[in-house]
CSV table of C-alpha atoms in Angstrom, one decimal:
chain,number,residue,atom,x,y,z
A,671,ALA,CA,-15.9,-30.0,-1.1
A,672,GLN,CA,-17.1,-32.2,1.6
A,673,THR,CA,-19.2,-35.3,0.9
A,674,VAL,CA,-21.0,-37.7,3.1
A,675,THR,CA,-21.9,-41.2,2.1
A,676,GLN,CA,-24.3,-43.6,3.7
A,677,SER,CA,-24.0,-47.0,2.0
A,678,GLN,CA,-27.1,-48.7,3.6
A,679,PRO,CA,-30.3,-47.4,2.0
A,680,GLU,CA,-32.5,-49.6,4.2
A,681,MET,CA,-32.1,-51.7,7.3
A,682,SER,CA,-34.4,-53.7,9.4
A,683,VAL,CA,-34.0,-55.3,12.8
A,684,GLN,CA,-36.2,-56.8,15.5
A,685,GLU,CA,-37.1,-54.8,18.6
A,686,ALA,CA,-34.5,-55.0,21.4
A,687,GLU,CA,-31.7,-55.8,19.0
A,688,THR,CA,-28.7,-53.7,18.4
A,689,VAL,CA,-28.1,-52.1,15.0
A,690,THR,CA,-25.3,-50.1,13.5
A,691,LEU,CA,-25.7,-47.5,10.7
A,692,SER,CA,-22.6,-46.6,8.6
A,693,CYS,CA,-21.4,-43.2,7.5
A,694,THR,CA,-18.2,-42.2,5.7
A,695,TYR,CA,-17.2,-38.7,4.8
A,696,ASP,CA,-14.6,-36.9,2.7
A,697,THR,CA,-12.9,-33.7,3.8
A,698,SER,CA,-9.5,-32.0,4.0
A,699,GLU,CA,-10.5,-30.1,7.1
A,700,SER,CA,-9.1,-30.9,10.5
A,701,ASN,CA,-11.7,-29.3,12.6
A,702,TYR,CA,-15.3,-30.2,12.1
A,703,TYR,CA,-18.5,-31.6,13.6
A,704,LEU,CA,-20.4,-34.7,12.7
A,705,PHE,CA,-24.1,-35.3,13.4
A,706,TRP,CA,-26.7,-38.0,13.2
A,707,TYR,CA,-30.3,-36.8,12.6
A,708,LYS,CA,-33.5,-38.8,12.8
A,709,GLN,CA,-36.5,-38.1,10.6
A,710,PRO,CA,-39.6,-40.0,11.7
A,711,PRO,CA,-42.7,-40.3,9.6
A,712,SER,CA,-43.7,-36.8,10.8
A,713,ARG,CA,-40.7,-35.6,8.8
A,714,GLN,CA,-39.5,-33.4,11.7
A,715,MET,CA,-35.7,-33.5,11.8
A,716,ILE,CA,-34.4,-34.4,15.3
A,717,LEU,CA,-30.8,-34.4,16.4
A,718,VAL,CA,-29.7,-37.8,17.7
A,719,ILE,CA,-26.1,-37.2,18.6
A,720,ARG,CA,-23.2,-34.9,17.8
A,721,GLN,CA,-19.4,-35.4,17.7
A,722,GLU,CA,-16.6,-32.8,17.7
A,723,ALA,CA,-13.7,-34.0,15.6
A,724,TYR,CA,-11.1,-32.8,18.1
A,725,LYS,CA,-12.6,-35.1,20.7
A,726,GLN,CA,-11.2,-38.6,20.8
A,727,GLN,CA,-13.9,-39.9,23.0
A,728,ASN,CA,-16.9,-41.3,21.2
A,729,ALA,CA,-20.2,-39.4,21.9
A,730,THR,CA,-23.0,-41.3,23.6
A,731,GLU,CA,-26.7,-40.4,24.3
A,732,ASN,CA,-28.5,-43.0,26.3
A,733,ARG,CA,-29.1,-45.9,23.8
A,734,PHE,CA,-27.3,-44.1,21.0
A,735,SER,CA,-23.5,-44.1,20.6
A,736,VAL,CA,-21.1,-43.5,17.8
A,737,ASN,CA,-17.8,-45.0,16.6
A,738,PHE,CA,-15.8,-42.1,15.3
A,739,GLN,CA,-12.7,-43.1,13.4
A,740,LYS,CA,-11.1,-39.8,12.3
A,741,ALA,CA,-8.2,-41.3,10.2
A,742,ALA,CA,-10.6,-43.6,8.4
A,743,LYS,CA,-13.2,-40.8,8.1
A,744,SER,CA,-15.9,-43.0,9.4
A,745,PHE,CA,-18.7,-42.2,11.8
A,746,SER,CA,-21.1,-45.0,12.5
A,747,LEU,CA,-24.2,-44.9,14.8
A,748,LYS,CA,-25.0,-47.7,17.1
A,749,ILE,CA,-28.6,-48.1,18.5
A,750,SER,CA,-28.8,-50.4,21.4
A,751,ASP,CA,-32.0,-52.1,22.7
A,752,SER,CA,-33.8,-50.8,19.6
A,753,GLN,CA,-37.4,-49.6,20.1
A,754,LEU,CA,-40.4,-49.3,17.7
A,755,GLY,CA,-40.1,-45.5,18.0
A,756,ASP,CA,-36.6,-45.7,16.5
A,757,THR,CA,-38.2,-46.4,13.1
A,758,ALA,CA,-37.2,-43.5,10.9
A,759,MET,CA,-34.8,-42.2,8.3
A,760,TYR,CA,-31.4,-41.5,9.7
A,761,PHE,CA,-29.1,-38.9,8.2
A,762,CYS,CA,-25.4,-38.4,8.8
A,763,ALA,CA,-24.2,-34.8,8.5
A,764,PHE,CA,-21.0,-32.8,8.4
A,765,MET,CA,-20.2,-29.2,9.3
A,766,LYS,CA,-16.8,-27.5,9.1
A,767,GLN,CA,-15.8,-25.6,12.1
A,768,GLY,CA,-15.7,-21.9,11.3
A,769,GLY,CA,-15.6,-20.3,7.9
A,770,ALA,CA,-18.3,-21.1,5.4
A,771,GLN,CA,-20.8,-23.0,7.5
A,772,LYS,CA,-22.2,-25.5,5.0
A,773,LEU,CA,-24.1,-28.4,6.6
A,774,VAL,CA,-23.8,-31.4,4.3
A,775,PHE,CA,-26.0,-34.5,4.6
A,776,GLY,CA,-25.7,-38.1,3.4
A,777,GLN,CA,-28.4,-39.8,1.5
A,778,GLY,CA,-30.0,-41.4,4.5
A,779,THR,CA,-30.7,-44.9,5.8
A,780,ARG,CA,-34.3,-46.0,6.3
A,781,LEU,CA,-34.4,-48.0,9.6
A,782,THR,CA,-37.4,-50.2,10.4
A,783,ILE,CA,-37.7,-51.8,13.9
A,784,ASN,CA,-40.0,-54.8,13.8
A,785,PRO,CA,-42.1,-56.0,16.8
B,83,ASP,CA,-41.2,-20.8,22.9
B,84,GLY,CA,-38.0,-20.5,20.8
B,85,GLY,CA,-38.1,-22.3,17.5
B,86,ILE,CA,-38.1,-22.2,13.7
B,87,THR,CA,-41.4,-21.8,11.8
B,88,GLN,CA,-42.1,-22.6,8.2
B,89,SER,CA,-45.2,-21.7,6.4
B,90,PRO,CA,-47.3,-22.8,4.8
B,91,LYS,CA,-47.3,-26.5,5.5
B,92,TYR,CA,-48.7,-27.3,2.0
B,93,LEU,CA,-48.4,-25.2,-1.1
B,94,PHE,CA,-49.6,-25.6,-4.6
B,95,ARG,CA,-48.1,-23.9,-7.6
B,96,LYS,CA,-49.3,-23.6,-11.1
B,97,GLU,CA,-46.9,-24.0,-13.9
B,98,GLY,CA,-45.0,-20.8,-14.6
B,99,GLN,CA,-45.7,-19.2,-11.2
B,100,ASN,CA,-43.2,-18.0,-8.6
B,101,VAL,CA,-44.0,-19.0,-5.0
B,102,THR,CA,-42.3,-17.9,-1.8
B,103,LEU,CA,-41.8,-20.2,1.2
B,104,SER,CA,-41.5,-18.5,4.6
B,105,CYS,CA,-39.0,-19.4,7.3
B,106,GLU,CA,-38.8,-17.5,10.6
B,107,GLN,CA,-36.7,-18.2,13.7
B,108,ASN,CA,-36.6,-16.6,17.1
B,109,LEU,CA,-33.5,-18.5,18.3
B,110,ASN,CA,-31.1,-15.6,17.6
B,111,HIS,CA,-29.2,-17.7,15.2
B,112,ASP,CA,-27.0,-16.1,12.6
B,113,ALA,CA,-26.9,-19.0,10.2
B,114,MET,CA,-29.9,-20.2,8.2
B,115,TYR,CA,-30.3,-22.9,5.5
B,116,TRP,CA,-32.7,-24.1,2.9
B,117,TYR,CA,-32.8,-27.8,1.9
B,118,ARG,CA,-34.8,-29.8,-0.7
B,119,GLN,CA,-35.8,-33.4,0.0
B,120,ASP,CA,-37.2,-35.6,-2.7
B,121,PRO,CA,-38.9,-39.0,-1.9
B,122,GLY,CA,-36.4,-41.5,-0.5
B,123,GLN,CA,-33.5,-39.1,-0.8
B,124,GLY,CA,-31.3,-37.1,1.4
B,125,LEU,CA,-31.3,-33.3,2.0
B,126,ARG,CA,-29.7,-31.2,-0.7
B,127,LEU,CA,-28.6,-27.7,0.1
B,128,ILE,CA,-30.2,-24.9,-1.9
B,129,TYR,CA,-28.9,-21.8,-0.2
B,130,TYR,CA,-27.4,-20.8,3.1
B,131,SER,CA,-26.8,-17.6,4.9
B,132,GLN,CA,-24.3,-16.9,7.7
B,133,ILE,CA,-25.3,-13.3,8.4
B,134,VAL,CA,-27.8,-10.7,7.5
B,135,ASN,CA,-27.6,-9.4,3.9
B,136,ASP,CA,-25.3,-12.2,2.8
B,137,PHE,CA,-26.0,-15.7,1.4
B,138,GLN,CA,-24.3,-18.3,-0.7
B,139,LYS,CA,-25.5,-20.8,-3.2
B,140,GLY,CA,-25.6,-24.5,-2.2
B,141,ASP,CA,-25.5,-27.5,-4.5
B,142,ILE,CA,-28.8,-27.0,-6.3
B,143,ALA,CA,-29.5,-23.2,-6.4
B,144,GLU,CA,-30.7,-23.0,-10.0
B,145,GLY,CA,-34.3,-21.9,-10.2
B,146,TYR,CA,-34.3,-20.6,-6.6
B,147,SER,CA,-33.7,-17.2,-4.9
B,148,VAL,CA,-33.4,-16.1,-1.3
B,149,SER,CA,-33.1,-12.9,0.7
B,150,ARG,CA,-31.8,-12.2,4.2
B,151,GLU,CA,-32.9,-8.7,5.1
B,152,LYS,CA,-33.6,-9.6,8.8
B,153,LYS,CA,-31.8,-12.0,11.1
B,154,GLU,CA,-35.0,-13.8,11.9
B,155,SER,CA,-36.2,-14.4,8.3
B,156,PHE,CA,-34.9,-16.3,5.3
B,157,PRO,CA,-37.6,-16.7,2.7
B,158,LEU,CA,-37.1,-18.9,-0.3
B,159,THR,CA,-38.6,-18.1,-3.7
B,160,VAL,CA,-39.1,-21.0,-6.2
B,161,THR,CA,-39.1,-19.4,-9.6
B,162,SER,CA,-40.6,-20.6,-12.8
B,163,ALA,CA,-37.1,-21.4,-13.9
B,164,GLN,CA,-37.1,-24.4,-11.5
B,165,LYS,CA,-38.4,-27.2,-13.8
B,166,ASN,CA,-39.2,-29.8,-11.2
B,167,PRO,CA,-40.2,-27.9,-8.0
B,168,THR,CA,-42.4,-30.6,-6.5
B,169,ALA,CA,-40.6,-31.6,-3.3
B,170,PHE,CA,-40.4,-31.2,0.5
B,171,TYR,CA,-38.5,-28.1,1.6
B,172,LEU,CA,-36.8,-27.8,5.0
B,173,CYS,CA,-35.5,-24.6,6.6
B,174,ALA,CA,-32.9,-24.8,9.4
B,175,SER,CA,-30.9,-22.4,11.6
B,176,SER,CA,-27.8,-22.7,13.8
B,177,ILE,CA,-25.5,-20.6,15.9
B,178,SER,CA,-22.6,-19.7,13.8
B,179,TYR,CA,-18.9,-20.0,14.7
B,180,SER,CA,-18.6,-16.3,14.7
B,181,GLN,CA,-21.2,-16.0,17.5
B,182,THR,CA,-19.7,-18.3,20.1
B,183,GLY,CA,-16.4,-19.6,18.8
B,184,ALA,CA,-18.1,-23.0,18.3
B,185,ASN,CA,-20.7,-24.4,15.9
B,186,THR,CA,-23.7,-26.1,17.1
B,187,GLU,CA,-26.3,-28.4,15.6
B,188,ALA,CA,-29.0,-27.1,13.2
B,189,PHE,CA,-32.6,-26.8,14.3
B,190,PHE,CA,-35.2,-27.5,11.7
B,191,GLY,CA,-38.6,-26.3,10.9
B,192,GLN,CA,-41.5,-28.7,10.1
B,193,GLY,CA,-41.2,-28.3,6.4
B,194,THR,CA,-43.3,-27.2,3.4
B,195,ARG,CA,-44.6,-29.6,0.9
B,196,LEU,CA,-44.7,-27.9,-2.5
B,197,THR,CA,-46.7,-29.5,-5.3
B,198,VAL,CA,-47.0,-28.3,-8.9
B,199,VAL,CA,-50.6,-28.6,-10.3
């Protein structure tokens, strides 16, 4: 069974700083997808970034980028030039490619951006 | 507009009652999911379905039931057997591997807040 672990329950940084959220996962699969989702106070889940395991290049989306280390089973999210609107819960998630499509989430990291 | 709709937004249940949470999507997605979120915690998978008339138990299926009679709909019933049902419930859908040869991200509804009174 796949598991996803986020070891930082809470983080806090000043506006415009860079912050990195950690995520590790455990799987015996070779082909899979990893995601970071954001849940602001509205509680709407929003996809931040996605990484296919077969791609060596790290995904980037504007100020958001990941550091994907497949051998170490690590998938961290870096937020550059953080903004007040980045304040939210952030969830790391795993989905196997093909077969039983079970989307598994970590426990989440509560990120606060201070003015 | 394409999307996934959950209703109601707030639901109150008396002890011993069954209640059903609605989830509808018009994204033509095969896969649908139900998650439970407790305060300050992550999302725990209750049930998921990859195709009509088929569904699998997730990690915390006890006290819950689902049906998937139509592609667009995946209702969740919280039965009286669920001893601690007060939580936030999220429904999601995604394109399945069988549809395109690739998975995609899950799209979420806005959630239902269930409270036992």
